[in-house]
CSV table of C-alpha atoms and ligand atoms in Angstrom, one decimal:
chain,number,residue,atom,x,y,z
A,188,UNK,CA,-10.4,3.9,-12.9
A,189,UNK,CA,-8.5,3.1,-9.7
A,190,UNK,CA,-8.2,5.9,-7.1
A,191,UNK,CA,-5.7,6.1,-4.9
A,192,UNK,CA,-5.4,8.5,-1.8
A,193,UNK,CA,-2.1,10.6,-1.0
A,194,UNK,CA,-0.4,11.5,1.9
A,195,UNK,CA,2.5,14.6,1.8
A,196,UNK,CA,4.6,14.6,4.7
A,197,UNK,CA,6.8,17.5,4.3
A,198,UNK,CA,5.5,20.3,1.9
A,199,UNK,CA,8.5,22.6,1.1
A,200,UNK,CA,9.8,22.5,-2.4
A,201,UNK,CA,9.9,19.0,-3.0
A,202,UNK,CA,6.3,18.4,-1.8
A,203,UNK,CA,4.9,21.4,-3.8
A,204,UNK,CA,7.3,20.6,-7.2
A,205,UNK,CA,5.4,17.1,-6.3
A,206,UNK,CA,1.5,18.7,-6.2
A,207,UNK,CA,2.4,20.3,-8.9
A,208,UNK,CA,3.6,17.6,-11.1
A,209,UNK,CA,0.5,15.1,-10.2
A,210,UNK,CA,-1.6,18.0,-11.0
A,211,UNK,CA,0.0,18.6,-14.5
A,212,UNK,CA,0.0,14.2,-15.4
A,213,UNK,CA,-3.5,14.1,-14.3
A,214,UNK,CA,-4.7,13.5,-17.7
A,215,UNK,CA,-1.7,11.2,-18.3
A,216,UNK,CA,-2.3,9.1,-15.2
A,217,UNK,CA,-5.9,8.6,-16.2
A,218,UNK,CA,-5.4,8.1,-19.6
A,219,UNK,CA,-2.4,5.6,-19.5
A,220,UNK,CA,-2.5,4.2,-16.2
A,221,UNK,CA,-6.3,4.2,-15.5
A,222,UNK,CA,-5.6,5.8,-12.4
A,223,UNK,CA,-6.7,8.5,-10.5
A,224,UNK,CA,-5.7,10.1,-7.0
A,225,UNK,CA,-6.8,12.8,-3.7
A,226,UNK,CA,-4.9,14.6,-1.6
A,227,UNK,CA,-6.2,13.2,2.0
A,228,UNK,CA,-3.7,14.7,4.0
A,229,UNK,CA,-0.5,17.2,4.4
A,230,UNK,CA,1.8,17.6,7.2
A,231,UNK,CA,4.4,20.4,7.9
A,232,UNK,CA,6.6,21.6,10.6
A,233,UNK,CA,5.2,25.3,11.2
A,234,UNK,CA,2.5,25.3,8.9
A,235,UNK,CA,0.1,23.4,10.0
A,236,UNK,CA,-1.5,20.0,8.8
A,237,UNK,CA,-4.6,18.7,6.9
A,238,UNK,CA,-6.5,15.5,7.2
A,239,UNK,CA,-9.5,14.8,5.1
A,240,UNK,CA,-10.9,11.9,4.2
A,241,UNK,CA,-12.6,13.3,1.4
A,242,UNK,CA,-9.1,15.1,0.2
A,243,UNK,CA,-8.3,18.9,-0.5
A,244,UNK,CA,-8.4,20.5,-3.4
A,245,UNK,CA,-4.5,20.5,-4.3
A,246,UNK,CA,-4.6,23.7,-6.2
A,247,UNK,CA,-6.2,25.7,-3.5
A,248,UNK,CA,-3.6,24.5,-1.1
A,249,UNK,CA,-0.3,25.1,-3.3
A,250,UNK,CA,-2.5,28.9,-4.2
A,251,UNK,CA,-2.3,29.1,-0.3
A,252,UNK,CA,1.0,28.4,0.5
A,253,UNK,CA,2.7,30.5,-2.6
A,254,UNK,CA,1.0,33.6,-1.2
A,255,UNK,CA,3.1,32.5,2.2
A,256,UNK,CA,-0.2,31.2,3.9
A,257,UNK,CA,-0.6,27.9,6.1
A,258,UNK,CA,-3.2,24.9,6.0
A,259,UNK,CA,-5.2,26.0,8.4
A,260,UNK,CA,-8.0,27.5,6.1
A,261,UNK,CA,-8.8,23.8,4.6
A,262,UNK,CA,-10.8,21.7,6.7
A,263,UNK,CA,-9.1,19.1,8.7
A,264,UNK,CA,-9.4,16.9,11.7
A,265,UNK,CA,-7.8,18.2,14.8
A,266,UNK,CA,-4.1,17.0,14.7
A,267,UNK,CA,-1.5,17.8,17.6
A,268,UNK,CA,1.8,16.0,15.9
A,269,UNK,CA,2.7,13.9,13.2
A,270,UNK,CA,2.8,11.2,15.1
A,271,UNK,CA,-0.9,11.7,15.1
A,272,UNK,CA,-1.5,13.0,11.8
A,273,UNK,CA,0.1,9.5,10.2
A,274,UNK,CA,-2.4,7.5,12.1
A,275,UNK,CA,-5.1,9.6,11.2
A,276,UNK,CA,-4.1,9.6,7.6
A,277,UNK,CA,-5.6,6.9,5.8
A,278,UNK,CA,-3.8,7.0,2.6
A,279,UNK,CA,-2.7,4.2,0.1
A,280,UNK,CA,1.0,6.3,0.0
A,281,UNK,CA,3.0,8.4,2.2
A,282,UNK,CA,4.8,10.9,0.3
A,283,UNK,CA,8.0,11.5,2.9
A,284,UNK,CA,9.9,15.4,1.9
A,285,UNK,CA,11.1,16.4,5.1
A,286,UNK,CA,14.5,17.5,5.9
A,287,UNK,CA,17.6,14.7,6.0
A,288,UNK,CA,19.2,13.9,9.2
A,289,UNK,CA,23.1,12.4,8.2
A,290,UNK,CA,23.5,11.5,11.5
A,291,UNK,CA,20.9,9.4,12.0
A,292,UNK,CA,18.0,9.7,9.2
A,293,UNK,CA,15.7,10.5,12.2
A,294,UNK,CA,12.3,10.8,12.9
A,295,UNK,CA,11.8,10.5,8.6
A,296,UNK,CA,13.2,6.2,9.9
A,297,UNK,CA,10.4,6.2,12.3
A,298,UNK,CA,7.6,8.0,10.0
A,299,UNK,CA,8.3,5.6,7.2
A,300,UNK,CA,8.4,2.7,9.5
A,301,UNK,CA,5.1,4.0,11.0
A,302,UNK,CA,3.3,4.0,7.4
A,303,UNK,CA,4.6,0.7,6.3
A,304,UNK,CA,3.5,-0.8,9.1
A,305,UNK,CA,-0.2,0.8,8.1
A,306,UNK,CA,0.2,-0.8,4.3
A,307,UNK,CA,1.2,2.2,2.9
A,308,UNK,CA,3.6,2.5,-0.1
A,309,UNK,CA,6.3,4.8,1.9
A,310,UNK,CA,7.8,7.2,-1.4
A,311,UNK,CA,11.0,9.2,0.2
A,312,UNK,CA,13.3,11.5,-1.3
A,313,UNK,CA,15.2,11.2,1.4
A,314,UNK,CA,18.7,9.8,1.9
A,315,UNK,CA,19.1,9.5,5.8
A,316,UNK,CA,16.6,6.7,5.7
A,317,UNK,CA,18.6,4.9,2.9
A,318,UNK,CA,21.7,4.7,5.1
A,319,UNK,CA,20.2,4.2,8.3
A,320,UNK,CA,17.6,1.9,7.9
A,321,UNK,CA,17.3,0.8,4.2
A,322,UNK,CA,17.3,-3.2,4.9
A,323,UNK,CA,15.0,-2.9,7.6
A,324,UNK,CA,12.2,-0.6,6.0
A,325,UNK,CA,12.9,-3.2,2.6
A,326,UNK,CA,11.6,-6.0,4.9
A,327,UNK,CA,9.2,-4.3,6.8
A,328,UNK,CA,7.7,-3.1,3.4
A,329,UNK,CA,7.6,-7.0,2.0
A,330,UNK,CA,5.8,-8.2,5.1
A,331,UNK,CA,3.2,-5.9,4.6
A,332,UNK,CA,3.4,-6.2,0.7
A,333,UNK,CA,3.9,-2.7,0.1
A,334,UNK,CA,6.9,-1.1,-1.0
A,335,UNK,CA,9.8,1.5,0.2
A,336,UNK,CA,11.4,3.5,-2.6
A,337,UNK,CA,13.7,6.5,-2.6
A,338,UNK,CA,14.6,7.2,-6.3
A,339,UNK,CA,15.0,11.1,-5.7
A,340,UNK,CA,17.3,10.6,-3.0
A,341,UNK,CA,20.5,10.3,-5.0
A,342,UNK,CA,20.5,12.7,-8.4
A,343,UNK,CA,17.3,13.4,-8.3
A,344,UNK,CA,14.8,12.4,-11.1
A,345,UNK,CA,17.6,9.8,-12.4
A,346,UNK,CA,16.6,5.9,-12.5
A,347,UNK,CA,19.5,5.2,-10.4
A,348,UNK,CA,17.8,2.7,-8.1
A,349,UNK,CA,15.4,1.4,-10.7
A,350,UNK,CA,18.4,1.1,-13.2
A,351,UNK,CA,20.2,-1.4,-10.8
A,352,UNK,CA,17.1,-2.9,-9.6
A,353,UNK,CA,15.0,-3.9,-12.6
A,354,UNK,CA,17.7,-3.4,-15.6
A,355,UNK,CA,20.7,-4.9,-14.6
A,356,UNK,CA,19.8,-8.5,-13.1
A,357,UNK,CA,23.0,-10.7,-11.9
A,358,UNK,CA,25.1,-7.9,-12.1
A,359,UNK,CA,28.3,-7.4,-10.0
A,360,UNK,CA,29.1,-3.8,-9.9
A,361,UNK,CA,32.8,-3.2,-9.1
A,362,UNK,CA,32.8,0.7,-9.1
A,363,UNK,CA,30.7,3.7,-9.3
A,364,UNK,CA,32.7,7.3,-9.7
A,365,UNK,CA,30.8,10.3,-10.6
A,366,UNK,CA,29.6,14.1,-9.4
A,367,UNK,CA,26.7,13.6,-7.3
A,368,UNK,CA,26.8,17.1,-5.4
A,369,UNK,CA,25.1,19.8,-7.4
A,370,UNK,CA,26.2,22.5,-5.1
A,371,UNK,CA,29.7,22.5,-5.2
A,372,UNK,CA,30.2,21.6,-9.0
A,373,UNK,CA,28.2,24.8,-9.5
A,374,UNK,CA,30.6,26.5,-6.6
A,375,UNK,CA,33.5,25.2,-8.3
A,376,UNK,CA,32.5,26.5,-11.9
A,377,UNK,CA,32.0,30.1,-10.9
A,378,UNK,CA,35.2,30.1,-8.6
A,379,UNK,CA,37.1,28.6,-11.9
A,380,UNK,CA,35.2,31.9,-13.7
A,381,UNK,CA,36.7,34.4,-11.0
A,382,UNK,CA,34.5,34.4,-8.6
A,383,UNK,CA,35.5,34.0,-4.5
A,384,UNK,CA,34.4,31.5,-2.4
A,385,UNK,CA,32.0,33.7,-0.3
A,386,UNK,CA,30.4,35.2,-4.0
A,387,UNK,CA,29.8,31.7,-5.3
A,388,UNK,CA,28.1,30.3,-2.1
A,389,UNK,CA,26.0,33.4,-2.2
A,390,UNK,CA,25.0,32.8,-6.0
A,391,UNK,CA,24.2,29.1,-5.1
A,392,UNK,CA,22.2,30.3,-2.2
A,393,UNK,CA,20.1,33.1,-4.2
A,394,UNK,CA,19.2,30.3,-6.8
A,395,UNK,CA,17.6,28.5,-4.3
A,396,UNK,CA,20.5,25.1,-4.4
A,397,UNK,CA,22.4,25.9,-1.5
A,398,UNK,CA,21.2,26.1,2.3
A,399,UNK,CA,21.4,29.0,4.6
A,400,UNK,CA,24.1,26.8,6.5
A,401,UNK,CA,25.8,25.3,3.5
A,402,UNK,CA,28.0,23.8,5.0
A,403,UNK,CA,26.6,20.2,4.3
A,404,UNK,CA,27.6,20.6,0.7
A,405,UNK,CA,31.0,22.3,1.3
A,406,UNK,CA,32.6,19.8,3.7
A,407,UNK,CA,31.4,17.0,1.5
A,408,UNK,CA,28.9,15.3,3.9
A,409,UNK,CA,25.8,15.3,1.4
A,410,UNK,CA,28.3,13.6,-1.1
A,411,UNK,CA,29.4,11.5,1.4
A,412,UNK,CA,26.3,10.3,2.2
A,413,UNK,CA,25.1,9.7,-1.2
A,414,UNK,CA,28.5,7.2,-1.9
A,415,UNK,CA,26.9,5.6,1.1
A,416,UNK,CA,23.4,5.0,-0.3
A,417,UNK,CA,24.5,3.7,-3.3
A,418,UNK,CA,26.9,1.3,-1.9
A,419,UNK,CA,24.4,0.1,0.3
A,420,UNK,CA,21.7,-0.3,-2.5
A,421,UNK,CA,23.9,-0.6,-5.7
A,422,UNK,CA,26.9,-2.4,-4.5
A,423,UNK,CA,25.0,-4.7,-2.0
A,424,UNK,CA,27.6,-3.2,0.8
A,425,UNK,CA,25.8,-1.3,3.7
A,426,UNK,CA,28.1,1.6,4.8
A,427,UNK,CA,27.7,4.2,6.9
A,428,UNK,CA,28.5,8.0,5.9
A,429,UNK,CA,31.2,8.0,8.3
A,430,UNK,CA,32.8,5.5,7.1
A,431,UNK,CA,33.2,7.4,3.6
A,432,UNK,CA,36.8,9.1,3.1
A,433,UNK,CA,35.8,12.6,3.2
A,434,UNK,CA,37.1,16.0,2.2
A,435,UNK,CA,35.2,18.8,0.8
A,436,UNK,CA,36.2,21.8,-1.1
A,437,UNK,CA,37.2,24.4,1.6
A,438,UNK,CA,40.9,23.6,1.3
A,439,UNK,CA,40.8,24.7,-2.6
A,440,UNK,CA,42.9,27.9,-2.5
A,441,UNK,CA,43.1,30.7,-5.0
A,442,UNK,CA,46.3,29.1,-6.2
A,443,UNK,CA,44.9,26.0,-7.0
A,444,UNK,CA,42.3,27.4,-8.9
A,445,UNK,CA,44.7,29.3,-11.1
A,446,UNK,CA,46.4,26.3,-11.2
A,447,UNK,CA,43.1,24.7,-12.9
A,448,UNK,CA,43.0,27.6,-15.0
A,449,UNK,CA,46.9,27.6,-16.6
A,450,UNK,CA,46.6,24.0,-17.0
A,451,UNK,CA,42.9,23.5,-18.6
A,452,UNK,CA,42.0,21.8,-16.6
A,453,UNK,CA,38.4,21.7,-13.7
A,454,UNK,CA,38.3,21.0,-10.3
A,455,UNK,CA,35.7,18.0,-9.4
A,456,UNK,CA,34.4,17.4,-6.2
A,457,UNK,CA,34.3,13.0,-7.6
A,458,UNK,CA,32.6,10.1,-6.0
A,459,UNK,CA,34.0,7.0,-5.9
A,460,UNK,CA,33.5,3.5,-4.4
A,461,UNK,CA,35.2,0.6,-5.7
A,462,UNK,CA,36.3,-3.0,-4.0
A,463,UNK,CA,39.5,-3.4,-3.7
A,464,UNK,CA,41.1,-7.3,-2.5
A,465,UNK,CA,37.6,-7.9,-1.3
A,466,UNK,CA,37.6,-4.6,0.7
A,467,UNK,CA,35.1,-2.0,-0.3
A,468,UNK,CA,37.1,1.5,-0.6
A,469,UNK,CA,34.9,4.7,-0.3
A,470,UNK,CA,35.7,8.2,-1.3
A,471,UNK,CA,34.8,12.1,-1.9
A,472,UNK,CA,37.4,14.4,-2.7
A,473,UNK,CA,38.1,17.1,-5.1
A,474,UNK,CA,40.2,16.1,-7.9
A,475,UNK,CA,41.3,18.2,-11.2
A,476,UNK,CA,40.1,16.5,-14.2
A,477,UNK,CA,41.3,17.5,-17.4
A,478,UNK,CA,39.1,17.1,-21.1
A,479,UNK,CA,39.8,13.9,-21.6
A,480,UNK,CA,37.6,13.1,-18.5
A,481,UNK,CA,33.9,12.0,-18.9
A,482,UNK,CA,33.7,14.3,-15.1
A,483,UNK,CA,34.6,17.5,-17.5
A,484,UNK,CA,31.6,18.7,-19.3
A,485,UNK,CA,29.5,17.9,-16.0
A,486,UNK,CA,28.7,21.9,-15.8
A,487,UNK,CA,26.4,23.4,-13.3
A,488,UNK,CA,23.8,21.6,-11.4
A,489,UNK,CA,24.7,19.2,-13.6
A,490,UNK,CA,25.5,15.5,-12.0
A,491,UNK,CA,26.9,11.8,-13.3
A,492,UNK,CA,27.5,8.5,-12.2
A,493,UNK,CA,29.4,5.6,-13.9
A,494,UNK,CA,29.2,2.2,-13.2
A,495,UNK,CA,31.6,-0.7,-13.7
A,496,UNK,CA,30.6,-3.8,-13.9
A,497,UNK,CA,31.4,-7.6,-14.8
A,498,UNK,CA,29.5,-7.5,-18.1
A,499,UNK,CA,29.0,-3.7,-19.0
A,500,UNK,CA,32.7,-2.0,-18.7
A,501,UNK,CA,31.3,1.8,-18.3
A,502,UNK,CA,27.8,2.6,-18.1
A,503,UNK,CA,27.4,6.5,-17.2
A,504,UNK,CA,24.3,8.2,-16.5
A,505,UNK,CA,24.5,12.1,-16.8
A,506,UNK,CA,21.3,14.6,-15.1
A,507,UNK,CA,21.5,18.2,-16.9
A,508,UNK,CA,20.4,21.0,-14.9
A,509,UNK,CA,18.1,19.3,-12.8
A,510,UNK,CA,15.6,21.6,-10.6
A,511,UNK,CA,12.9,20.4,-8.1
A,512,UNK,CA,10.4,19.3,-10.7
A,513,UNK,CA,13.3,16.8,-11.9
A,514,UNK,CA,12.9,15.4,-7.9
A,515,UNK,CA,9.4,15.0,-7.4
A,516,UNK,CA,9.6,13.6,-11.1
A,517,UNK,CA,11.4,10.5,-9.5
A,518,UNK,CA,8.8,10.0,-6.5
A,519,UNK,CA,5.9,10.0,-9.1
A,520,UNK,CA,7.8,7.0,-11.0
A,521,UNK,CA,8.0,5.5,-7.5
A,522,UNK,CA,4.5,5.7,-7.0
A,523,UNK,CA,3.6,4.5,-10.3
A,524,UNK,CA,6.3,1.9,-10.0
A,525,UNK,CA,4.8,0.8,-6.3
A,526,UNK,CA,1.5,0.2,-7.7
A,527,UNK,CA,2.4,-1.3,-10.7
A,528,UNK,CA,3.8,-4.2,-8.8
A,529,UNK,CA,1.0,-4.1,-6.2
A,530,UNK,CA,-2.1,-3.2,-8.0
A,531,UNK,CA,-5.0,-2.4,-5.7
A,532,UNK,CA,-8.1,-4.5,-5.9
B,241,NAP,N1,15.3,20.3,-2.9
B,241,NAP,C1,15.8,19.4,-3.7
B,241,NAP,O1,16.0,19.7,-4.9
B,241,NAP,C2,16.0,18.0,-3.3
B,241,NAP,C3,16.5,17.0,-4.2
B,241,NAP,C4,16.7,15.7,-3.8
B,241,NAP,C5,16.3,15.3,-2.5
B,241,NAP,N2,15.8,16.3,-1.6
B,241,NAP,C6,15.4,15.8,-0.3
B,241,NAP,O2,14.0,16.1,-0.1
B,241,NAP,C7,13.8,16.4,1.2
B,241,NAP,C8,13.0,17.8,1.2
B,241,NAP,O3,13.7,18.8,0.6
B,241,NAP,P1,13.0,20.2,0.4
B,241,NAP,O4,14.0,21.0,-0.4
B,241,NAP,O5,11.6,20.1,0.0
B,241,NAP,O6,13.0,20.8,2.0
B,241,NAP,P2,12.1,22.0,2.6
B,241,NAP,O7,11.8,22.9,1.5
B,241,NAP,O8,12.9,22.4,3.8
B,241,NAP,O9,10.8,21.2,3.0
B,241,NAP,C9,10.7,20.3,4.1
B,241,NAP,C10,9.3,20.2,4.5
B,241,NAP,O10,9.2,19.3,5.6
B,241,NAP,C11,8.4,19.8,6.7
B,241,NAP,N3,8.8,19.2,7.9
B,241,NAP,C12,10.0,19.3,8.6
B,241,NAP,N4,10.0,18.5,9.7
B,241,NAP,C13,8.8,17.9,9.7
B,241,NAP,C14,8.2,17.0,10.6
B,241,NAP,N5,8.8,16.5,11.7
B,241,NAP,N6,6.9,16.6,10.4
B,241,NAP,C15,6.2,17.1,9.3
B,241,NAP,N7,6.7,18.0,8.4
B,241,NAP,C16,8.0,18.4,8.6
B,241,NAP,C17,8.6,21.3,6.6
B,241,NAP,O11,7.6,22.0,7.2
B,241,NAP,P3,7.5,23.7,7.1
B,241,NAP,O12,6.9,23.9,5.7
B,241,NAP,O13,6.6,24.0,8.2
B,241,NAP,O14,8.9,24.2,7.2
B,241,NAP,C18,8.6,21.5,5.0
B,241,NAP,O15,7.3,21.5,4.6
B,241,NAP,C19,15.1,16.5,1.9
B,241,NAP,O16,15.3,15.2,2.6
B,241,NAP,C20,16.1,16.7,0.8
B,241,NAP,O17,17.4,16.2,1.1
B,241,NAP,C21,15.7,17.6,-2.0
């Protein structure tokens, strides 16, 4: 049995769907991957952090934190920052779940840079480091022959990454479209239903998918910034949020929505990035789609993403409902996929 010690930077609902999940494949881990794991160490913003070299019992901490307690009941070296705390770590992988930064995927660049340059695998289910530094956290993760994934960072649990990566060598892919913002397809549903604006973003908010400030979801920009990961990754093409066509769903009036209604037809906040004469065209903007479209049935949290390619016309991937556990379900087959190709001795 091969034991491997974890690191959680960030321990919000990502990190704790994540504890929770490793707790519940224990067995499975064990059993089919002769593995088994502690919890050396946990960082947060406000509530403290944990270093142990001996690791923390995992359900003790997520008992703690449900009841809206911190860390600092568990045993720990003294730790001012996480600057600090990631030195004093000592983990085999750094699970990175703190919050994105579009602007410039900061400090989550410089934590994962940090750890790699340590030897840890750097798991993130974050998608500010994909478009600000993917290349350069790539090749700092091959010279120290550990690796730097990020499946959760674009729908979720879905073997996006992994899918282009290991299951589609010498592929070209010439465009991806799809619904890769929860938030407003589930915005847009309840509007088409009769709801306002205002009552919709509230519903999204009281089921936990939508920030206080949602804003990041309404004006497009955590769409926008997934079109940019996968370009970069998928496509081969780095590009930069910014440089994503961009325009959310605040300008859908009443109107339109009746409009949707008459004519049976949905409104779609769609993805799409496609080359065009060697130019690589980038895109999120509503668009109504009627039955006949694949982007149709793609109802609540609900998300989908099609490829074109040389060889396979239309390969589509479609994530019903997914909730956190669907998340930290993808940084789990990171972690198993990291040490798969670099198996500790
Ligand atoms: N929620 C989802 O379903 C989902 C899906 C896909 C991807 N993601 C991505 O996953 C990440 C985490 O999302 P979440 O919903 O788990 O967020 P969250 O609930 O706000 O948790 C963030 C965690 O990071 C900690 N944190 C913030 N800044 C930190 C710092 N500088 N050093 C150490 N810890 C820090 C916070 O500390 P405190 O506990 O003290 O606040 C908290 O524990 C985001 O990048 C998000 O885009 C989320």
């Amino acid at each position: 049995m091969i034991s491997y010690k974890l690191a959680f930077l960030g321990f919000g609902n990502v990190g704790q769907a994540l504890a929770r999940l490793l707790l519940r494949k224990m067995e499975t881990l064990q059993n089919r991957y002769g593995l088994t794991f502690t919890v050396t160490a946990i960082a947060t913003s406000r509530r403290g952090n944990v270093v142990h070299s001996q690791g923390v019992d995992l359900s003790q901490v997520l008992h703690a934190v449900d009841s809206g307690g911190n860390l600092a009941q568990f045993p720990t070296r003294p730790i001012s920052d996480t600057v600090e705390w990631l030195h004093a770590c000592d983990a085999d992988v750094l699970f990175e779940s703190i919050p994105v930064n579009y602007e410039t995927g900061q400090p989550a660049v410089n934590y994962l840079e940090m750890a790699l340059r340590r030897g840890m695998h750097a798991i993130s289910a974050n998608k500010g480091p994909v478009v600000h530094a993917y290349r350069h956290l790539t090749e700092l993760a091959q010279a120290h022959g550990v690796e730097y994934r990020f499946e959760s960072a674009v729908m979720d649990g879905a073997p996006i990454f992994s899918l282009a990566r290991e299951a589609l060598p010498a592929v070209d892919v010439h465009r991806l479209r799809g619904i890769l913002n929860s938030t407003t397809n589930l915005i847009l549903e309840r509007m088409q239903a009769g709801e306002t604006l205002e009552e919709a973003v509230a519903y999204a908010q009281s089921i936990g998918i939508a920030e206080t400030d949602p804003r990041g979801d309404l004006d497009g920009w955590d769409a926008a910034v997934k079109v940019a990961a996968l370009c970069t990754v998928v496509l081969g093409a780095p590009l930069k949020p910014q440089q994503v066509e961009r325009q959310g769903i605040l300008g859908i009036t009443p109107a339109d929505i009746a409009r949707a209604r008459q004519s049976g037809q949905r409104w779609k906040l769609v993805c799409e990035a496609y080359w065009e004469n060697g130019v690589l065209r980038a895109r999120v903007a509503p668009s109504l789609v009627g039955p006949e479209s694949p982007l149709f049935g793609v109802q609540g949290t609900s998300s989908m993403l099609t490829l074109e390619t040389d060889v396979l016309p239309g390969l589509t991937i479609i994530e019903g409902n997914p909730g956190t556990e669907t998340t930290a379900y993808g940084m789990l087959a990171d972690f198993l996929n990291a040490v798969k190709m670099h198996p500790k001795r």
